Coordinates of C-alpha atoms in Angstrom, one line a residue:
M6 CA 112.1 88.2 104.7
G7 CA 115.7 88.6 104.0
C8 CA 118.2 87.5 106.7
G9 CA 121.4 88.3 104.8
M10 CA 123.7 91.3 105.2
S11 CA 123.8 94.4 103.0
S12 CA 127.0 96.1 101.8
T13 CA 126.7 98.5 104.8
G14 CA 126.8 95.7 107.3
R15 CA 123.1 96.1 108.3
P16 CA 120.7 93.2 107.7
S17 CA 119.2 93.2 104.2
P18 CA 116.1 95.3 104.0
H19 CA 112.8 93.6 104.6
S20 CA 110.6 92.6 101.6
Y21 CA 107.3 94.4 101.7
D22 CA 103.7 94.6 100.4
N23 CA 102.6 98.1 99.7
N24 CA 99.0 97.0 99.2
S25 CA 98.7 95.8 102.8
L26 CA 96.5 97.6 105.3
G27 CA 98.2 99.8 107.8
L28 CA 99.1 98.5 111.3
I29 CA 97.8 101.0 113.9
L30 CA 96.7 101.4 117.5
T31 CA 93.0 100.9 118.1
R32 CA 90.6 100.7 121.1
K33 CA 90.6 97.3 122.8
G34 CA 87.4 95.6 121.8
S35 CA 87.1 97.4 118.4
R36 CA 86.2 95.3 115.3
N37 CA 89.6 96.1 113.8
Q38 CA 91.7 94.9 116.8
L39 CA 94.1 92.1 116.1
V40 CA 93.9 88.8 117.9
F41 CA 97.1 86.8 117.5
Q42 CA 97.0 83.1 116.6
M43 CA 100.4 82.4 118.0
A44 CA 99.8 84.0 121.5
E45 CA 100.7 80.8 123.3
A46 CA 104.0 80.6 121.4
L47 CA 104.8 84.2 122.5
R48 CA 104.0 83.4 126.1
C49 CA 106.4 80.4 125.9
G50 CA 109.2 82.7 124.7
E51 CA 109.4 81.2 121.2
R52 CA 111.8 83.2 119.0
G53 CA 111.3 84.5 115.5
I54 CA 107.7 83.5 114.9
M55 CA 105.2 84.7 112.3
F56 CA 102.6 87.1 113.8
T57 CA 99.5 85.4 112.3
L58 CA 96.0 86.4 113.2
A59 CA 93.2 84.3 114.7
N60 CA 90.3 86.8 114.0
F61 CA 91.4 87.5 110.4
P62 CA 92.4 84.0 109.2
G63 CA 95.2 83.9 106.7
L64 CA 96.5 87.4 107.4
C65 CA 99.5 88.4 109.4
I66 CA 101.7 91.4 110.2
V67 CA 103.8 92.3 107.2
A68 CA 106.2 95.0 106.1
K69 CA 104.2 97.6 104.2
G70 CA 107.0 99.7 102.8
K71 CA 110.7 99.8 102.1
E72 CA 113.2 100.5 104.8
G73 CA 113.8 104.2 105.3
Y74 CA 116.1 106.4 107.3
A75 CA 115.6 109.6 109.4
G76 CA 118.7 110.8 111.2
E77 CA 119.9 108.1 113.5
W78 CA 116.9 105.9 112.9
A79 CA 116.0 103.2 110.4
Y80 CA 112.3 102.3 110.0
V81 CA 110.1 99.9 108.2
P82 CA 106.3 100.8 107.8
L83 CA 104.2 97.8 108.9
G84 CA 100.8 96.6 107.8
V85 CA 98.4 93.6 107.8
G86 CA 98.4 91.4 104.7
S87 CA 98.8 87.9 103.3
G88 CA 102.5 87.8 103.7
S89 CA 103.1 87.3 100.0
N90 CA 106.6 88.1 98.5
N91 CA 108.2 87.1 101.8
S92 CA 106.8 90.3 103.4
A93 CA 105.6 88.5 106.6
F94 CA 107.0 89.8 109.9
F95 CA 108.7 87.3 112.2
G96 CA 109.5 88.5 115.7
T97 CA 110.1 87.8 119.4
L98 CA 108.4 89.3 122.5
D99 CA 111.0 89.5 125.2
A100 CA 110.7 89.8 129.0
E101 CA 111.0 93.6 128.8
G102 CA 108.1 93.9 126.4
F103 CA 110.1 94.7 123.2
I104 CA 108.9 92.9 120.0
T105 CA 112.0 92.5 117.9
S106 CA 112.2 91.6 114.3
R107 CA 113.9 88.3 113.4
H108 CA 115.7 90.0 110.5
C109 CA 117.4 92.5 112.9
P110 CA 117.3 90.9 116.3
T111 CA 118.9 91.8 119.7
S112 CA 122.1 89.9 119.4
P113 CA 125.6 90.9 120.5
E114 CA 126.9 88.3 118.0
L115 CA 125.5 90.2 115.1
K116 CA 128.2 92.6 113.9
D117 CA 128.6 95.1 111.1
T118 CA 131.5 95.2 108.7
E119 CA 133.6 97.2 111.3
G120 CA 132.9 94.7 114.1
R121 CA 130.3 96.8 115.9
E122 CA 127.1 95.3 117.3
I123 CA 124.1 96.0 115.0
P124 CA 121.2 97.6 116.8
S125 CA 117.9 95.7 116.8
M126 CA 114.6 96.9 115.2
N127 CA 111.5 96.8 117.3
L128 CA 107.8 97.5 117.0
D129 CA 107.3 101.3 117.7
I130 CA 104.3 103.6 117.9
E131 CA 104.9 106.5 115.5
Y132 CA 106.2 109.5 117.5
W133 CA 105.0 107.7 120.6
Q134 CA 101.6 109.2 120.2
L135 CA 99.5 106.9 122.4
E136 CA 96.2 107.5 120.7
E137 CA 93.8 105.6 118.5
G138 CA 94.8 105.5 114.8
A139 CA 98.6 106.1 115.5
P140 CA 100.7 104.1 113.0
V141 CA 102.9 101.3 114.3
N142 CA 106.2 100.7 112.5
L143 CA 109.5 98.8 112.9
V144 CA 112.2 101.2 114.2
G145 CA 115.8 100.9 115.3
S146 CA 118.9 103.0 115.8
R147 CA 121.4 102.8 113.0
S148 CA 124.4 102.9 115.4
D149 CA 123.5 102.5 119.1
P150 CA 121.9 99.2 120.4
A151 CA 120.8 100.9 123.6
R152 CA 118.8 103.5 121.7
S153 CA 116.9 100.8 119.9
R154 CA 115.5 99.6 123.2
L155 CA 114.5 102.9 124.8
A156 CA 112.3 102.2 127.9
E157 CA 111.4 105.6 129.2
G158 CA 108.7 108.3 128.9
D159 CA 105.6 107.2 127.1
Q160 CA 107.1 103.8 126.4
G161 CA 106.0 103.7 122.8
R162 CA 108.2 100.7 122.1
Q163 CA 107.1 98.3 124.8
W164 CA 104.1 95.9 124.7
T165 CA 102.1 93.4 126.7
L166 CA 100.3 90.3 125.6
H167 CA 96.7 90.1 126.9
P168 CA 95.0 86.9 127.9
D169 CA 92.6 87.3 124.9
G170 CA 95.5 87.2 122.4
T171 CA 95.6 91.0 121.8
I172 CA 98.8 92.9 122.2
G173 CA 98.6 96.3 123.9
N174 CA 101.0 99.1 124.8
I175 CA 102.6 98.5 128.1
K176 CA 101.4 101.9 129.4
R177 CA 98.0 102.1 127.8
N178 CA 96.3 98.7 128.0
D179 CA 93.1 100.1 126.4
L180 CA 95.1 100.6 123.1
V181 CA 96.0 97.4 121.2
L182 CA 97.4 96.6 117.8
G183 CA 94.8 96.9 115.1
V184 CA 94.4 97.1 111.3
N185 CA 93.5 100.2 109.4
Y186 CA 90.4 99.9 107.3
P187 CA 90.8 99.9 103.5
E188 CA 91.1 103.6 102.7
L189 CA 88.5 105.7 101.1
T190 CA 89.9 107.7 98.2
L191 CA 89.0 109.1 94.8
V192 CA 88.8 106.6 91.8
S193 CA 87.6 106.9 88.2
A194 CA 83.8 106.9 87.8
A195 CA 84.4 103.8 85.6
S196 CA 86.5 102.0 88.2
A197 CA 85.3 98.7 89.7
N198 CA 86.6 100.0 93.1
K199 CA 83.9 102.7 93.3
V200 CA 81.4 102.6 96.1
V201 CA 77.7 103.1 95.8
V202 CA 75.8 104.5 98.7
N203 CA 72.1 104.4 99.6
A204 CA 71.7 107.8 98.0
G205 CA 67.9 107.8 98.2
R206 CA 68.1 108.1 102.0
L207 CA 70.5 111.1 102.1
S208 CA 68.8 114.3 103.1
S209 CA 69.3 117.6 104.9
S210 CA 66.6 116.8 107.5
Q211 CA 67.9 113.5 109.0
S212 CA 71.0 111.7 109.9
T213 CA 71.8 108.8 107.5
P214 CA 74.4 106.0 107.7
L215 CA 76.6 105.7 104.7
T216 CA 75.9 102.0 104.0
L217 CA 76.9 100.6 100.6
I218 CA 74.8 99.1 97.9
S219 CA 77.9 98.1 96.0
H220 CA 79.3 96.1 98.9
P221 CA 76.5 94.6 101.0
G222 CA 77.3 94.4 104.7
Y223 CA 79.8 97.3 104.4
A224 CA 79.7 101.1 104.9
I225 CA 82.0 104.1 104.8
V226 CA 83.3 104.1 108.4
P227 CA 85.6 106.3 110.6
S228 CA 89.0 104.7 110.7
H229 CA 89.8 106.2 114.1
S230 CA 88.8 108.8 116.6
P231 CA 89.5 112.4 115.5
R232 CA 93.1 113.4 115.7
R233 CA 94.3 117.0 116.0
I234 CA 97.0 119.0 114.2
R235 CA 97.6 121.8 116.7
E236 CA 99.7 123.9 114.5
W237 CA 97.0 124.1 111.9
G238 CA 94.1 124.4 114.3
V239 CA 92.3 121.5 112.7
S240 CA 91.0 118.0 113.7
Y241 CA 90.5 115.2 111.2
Q242 CA 89.1 111.7 111.0
Q243 CA 90.2 109.5 108.1
L244 CA 87.6 107.3 106.5
G245 CA 87.6 103.7 105.2
V246 CA 85.3 100.9 104.3
G247 CA 84.3 98.5 107.1
D248 CA 81.4 96.9 108.9
A249 CA 78.0 98.4 108.2
N250 CA 77.4 98.5 112.0
D251 CA 80.1 101.1 112.3
A252 CA 78.8 103.3 109.5
L253 CA 79.6 107.0 109.4
T254 CA 76.3 109.0 109.7
V255 CA 75.9 112.2 107.7
R256 CA 73.4 114.8 106.6
L257 CA 73.4 117.1 103.5
D258 CA 73.9 120.8 103.8
G259 CA 73.7 122.1 100.3
K260 CA 76.8 120.7 98.6
F261 CA 78.5 120.0 101.9
I262 CA 78.3 116.5 103.5
M263 CA 78.3 116.9 107.2
S264 CA 79.1 114.2 109.7
T265 CA 76.5 113.5 112.4
H266 CA 78.6 110.6 113.9
A267 CA 79.0 110.8 117.7
T268 CA 82.8 111.1 117.4
S269 CA 82.9 113.8 114.7
S270 CA 79.6 115.7 114.8
N271 CA 79.6 118.7 112.3
F272 CA 82.9 117.7 110.7
V273 CA 82.7 118.2 107.0
L274 CA 83.7 115.8 104.2
D275 CA 87.0 116.9 102.7
V276 CA 89.5 115.8 100.0
P277 CA 92.9 116.2 101.8
F278 CA 94.9 119.1 100.4
G279 CA 92.5 119.5 97.5
N280 CA 94.0 116.5 95.7
L281 CA 91.2 116.1 93.2
Y282 CA 92.8 113.2 91.3
E283 CA 92.8 109.4 91.5
G284 CA 94.4 108.1 94.7
T285 CA 94.5 111.6 96.3
D286 CA 98.3 111.4 96.5
G287 CA 98.0 108.5 99.1
H288 CA 95.9 110.5 101.6
S289 CA 92.5 109.1 102.8
I290 CA 89.3 111.0 102.3
S291 CA 88.4 112.5 105.7
V292 CA 86.0 114.6 107.7
I293 CA 87.6 117.6 109.3
S294 CA 86.7 120.5 111.6
F295 CA 88.7 123.7 112.3
D296 CA 89.0 125.2 115.7
N297 CA 87.3 128.1 114.0
T298 CA 84.3 126.2 112.8
S299 CA 83.2 128.9 110.5
K300 CA 85.9 127.7 108.1
N301 CA 84.4 124.2 107.8
Q302 CA 81.8 125.2 105.2
E303 CA 84.1 127.6 103.3
Q304 CA 82.2 128.7 100.2
G305 CA 83.9 127.9 96.9
N306 CA 86.3 125.4 98.5
K307 CA 86.5 122.6 95.8
A308 CA 87.8 120.1 98.3
R309 CA 84.5 120.1 100.3
L310 CA 81.8 120.5 97.6
F311 CA 80.2 117.2 96.5
V312 CA 77.4 115.9 94.4
V313 CA 75.5 112.7 94.8
N314 CA 75.0 111.1 91.4
A315 CA 71.9 109.4 90.2
D316 CA 73.6 106.0 90.4
G317 CA 74.5 106.5 94.1
T318 CA 78.1 107.4 93.6
V319 CA 79.5 110.5 95.2
S320 CA 81.8 113.0 93.2
P321 CA 83.6 116.2 94.0
E322 CA 81.6 118.9 92.2
A323 CA 84.7 120.1 90.5
A324 CA 85.8 116.6 89.3
R325 CA 82.7 114.7 88.2
H326 CA 84.8 112.1 86.5
L327 CA 85.9 111.0 89.9
V328 CA 83.9 109.2 92.7
L329 CA 84.5 107.9 96.2
G330 CA 86.1 104.4 96.1
I331 CA 88.4 101.9 97.8
R332 CA 92.1 102.4 97.3
E333 CA 93.4 100.1 94.6
G334 CA 94.6 96.7 95.8
Q335 CA 93.5 97.0 99.4
P336 CA 91.3 94.0 100.6
L337 CA 88.1 94.3 102.6
L338 CA 88.1 92.9 106.1
P339 CA 85.4 90.3 107.1
T340 CA 82.3 91.8 108.8
A341 CA 79.6 90.6 111.1
G342 CA 77.4 89.8 108.1
V343 CA 80.0 88.8 105.5
G344 CA 82.6 86.1 105.7
M345 CA 86.3 86.4 104.9
P346 CA 86.2 88.5 101.8
T347 CA 89.8 87.9 100.5
M348 CA 91.0 89.7 97.5
M349 CA 88.4 88.0 95.2
Q350 CA 85.7 90.2 96.6
Q351 CA 87.6 93.3 95.4
P352 CA 86.2 93.9 92.0
T353 CA 89.5 94.8 90.5
M354 CA 91.1 91.7 91.8
M355 CA 88.8 89.5 89.9
Q356 CA 91.3 89.7 87.1
Q357 CA 93.8 87.9 89.3
P358 CA 92.3 84.4 90.0
M359 CA 95.5 83.1 91.6
M360 CA 93.9 80.0 93.0
M361 CA 92.0 79.0 89.9
Q362 CA 95.2 78.9 87.9
Q363 CA 96.6 76.2 90.1
P364 CA 95.4 72.9 88.7
M365 CA 96.9 70.9 91.5
M366 CA 94.7 72.7 94.0
M367 CA 91.6 72.1 92.0
Q368 CA 92.2 68.4 92.8
Q369 CA 92.2 69.2 96.5
P370 CA 88.7 70.1 97.5
V371 CA 89.6 70.5 101.1
M372 CA 92.2 73.1 100.2
M373 CA 89.8 75.0 98.0
Q374 CA 87.6 75.6 101.0
Q375 CA 90.5 77.2 102.8
P376 CA 91.4 80.4 100.8
M377 CA 94.8 80.4 102.2
M378 CA 97.1 80.3 99.1
Q379 CA 97.1 84.1 99.2
Q380 CA 98.3 83.8 102.7
P381 CA 101.8 83.4 104.2
I382 CA 100.9 80.0 105.6
A383 CA 98.8 77.1 104.3
V384 CA 96.3 75.1 106.2
A385 CA 97.2 71.4 105.8
Q386 CA 94.7 68.5 105.7
P387 CA 94.3 67.2 109.3
V388 CA 95.9 63.9 109.7
N389 CA 96.5 61.7 112.8
V390 CA 99.5 62.4 114.9
I391 CA 102.2 59.7 115.0
P392 CA 102.4 58.5 118.7
P393 CA 105.3 60.1 120.4
P394 CA 107.0 57.0 121.8
P395 CA 109.5 56.1 120.4
G396 CA 111.2 59.1 118.9
P397 CA 109.9 62.7 118.4
E398 CA 106.3 63.7 118.0
M399 CA 105.5 64.2 114.3
V400 CA 102.7 65.4 112.1
Q401 CA 102.1 64.9 108.4
V402 CA 101.4 68.0 106.3
Q403 CA 101.0 68.8 102.7
V404 CA 103.5 71.1 101.1
P405 CA 101.8 74.3 99.8
I406 CA 101.9 75.4 96.2
Y407 CA 104.8 77.7 96.6
G408 CA 107.0 74.8 97.9
G409 CA 108.9 74.1 101.0
G410 CA 111.1 76.3 103.2
G411 CA 108.3 78.0 105.1
P412 CA 105.7 77.7 107.8
V413 CA 102.5 75.6 107.4
M414 CA 99.6 75.2 109.7
T415 CA 98.1 71.9 110.7
E416 CA 95.9 70.3 113.4
Y417 CA 97.6 68.6 116.4
N418 CA 95.7 67.4 119.4
G419 CA 92.7 69.5 118.7
Q420 CA 94.6 72.8 118.1
M421 CA 96.1 74.6 115.1
I422 CA 99.9 74.7 115.2
T423 CA 102.6 76.1 112.9
V424 CA 105.4 73.8 111.7
D425 CA 108.3 74.4 109.3
V426 CA 108.4 72.5 106.0
P427 CA 111.9 71.4 104.8
K428 CA 113.2 73.6 102.0
D429 CA 113.7 70.7 99.6
A430 CA 110.0 69.5 99.9
R431 CA 108.1 69.6 96.6
A432 CA 104.7 71.4 96.2
G433 CA 101.8 69.1 96.8
E434 CA 103.6 66.2 98.5
F435 CA 103.0 65.0 102.1
V436 CA 105.9 65.2 104.5
S437 CA 106.4 64.3 108.2
V438 CA 107.7 67.1 110.4
E439 CA 108.5 67.3 114.1
V440 CA 106.1 69.2 116.4
P441 CA 107.8 72.2 118.0
D442 CA 108.5 71.7 121.7
H443 CA 106.1 74.2 123.1
Y444 CA 103.1 72.3 121.4
K445 CA 104.1 68.9 122.7
T446 CA 101.7 67.1 125.1
N447 CA 104.6 66.1 127.4
K448 CA 106.1 69.5 127.7
N449 CA 106.0 71.1 131.1
D450 CA 105.3 74.8 130.3
G451 CA 107.1 77.2 132.7
G452 CA 105.3 80.2 131.2
G453 CA 106.8 83.7 131.1
Y454 CA 108.7 85.5 128.3
G455 CA 112.3 85.7 127.2
Y456 CA 114.6 84.4 124.5

């Protein structure tokens, strides 16, 4: 990410990956919760570290969209992705529970062009809605450092690190950082991103899970518990593609597809705002229910009338050239029955064989078993640690294909650690780098947080 200054005196906007999956709040213990690989480094107070994931290897928190502005606030949408294009998020968890971005830290020394302290940007729950599915973004005041670090009310900007490596809201420990499932949308009937359901099992007489023939081990799943829009008198539950064990269950009622899932019983399948075109204007296909439930099965409403095609695809009746599918570019997450899918399991991404175009990596069979080159950090070949005395403790790592100047993972004393490769290191060569202090065997950990 950029660390320079813009013409306004604010830090340069963060690079981003708009194909990443959204960063959200989820229930602790859910399959889509995030377990952080660098939890020990956070506990030790290390500053400006990459938020890499232990349960989804090779992925990390990233910026999902460009920096935007709303009144006094600056914000950056966050997601989970590979960290390509320098989109990886680096941050610090401090003693007060704020997670601050390295590109816009809490620092009285950081001044704008008029000599004023630049406010920090911190992880923030959107509108401080402490509920499952709420987006989590990077937010900061544009003028007042104290406003960036609000610690009152619902405390939607403060976090706690759990012993299991999850990160939860300081007020609601049952809600932790999670990843949104790849979104269910409308795609062309000819698209490789279409999903094919077990159509033969769908009926009006019984509840059927929407498992996928096109993606074995996966299903159409609820992305979160129902959320309510009070002003419209409607509740909605967005849908994605995830583990088959979490499948949405449905029944047919004429041309309506009704949810029978425990969390959204009698909600109806709906194309948001009637957007019957590819991508549905960025909104996920959902199941919805009005407070006045007689509106759910509104006759003639083209957004809720579907047909199940002979090939197992599902189309809006009014747009048979479209079918349900996975949003373009979004990767599937690993499931209980399927390993780390990476982008190569996305049919459309088969046209982008990044790794196979790297002849150097073809000569490294160990690296080919680690599909990390799409990731922000590379897994180096384990080598012996140079004994600490005399001099600093060192490890030898191989420079990734994109060259030096970034973090690399390697093995050290039976654990995976992150080290920084010199900027002038050439791709493919082996270099010796010093082990960070908090990993060293002779370090006396004091614990706690702080800068």
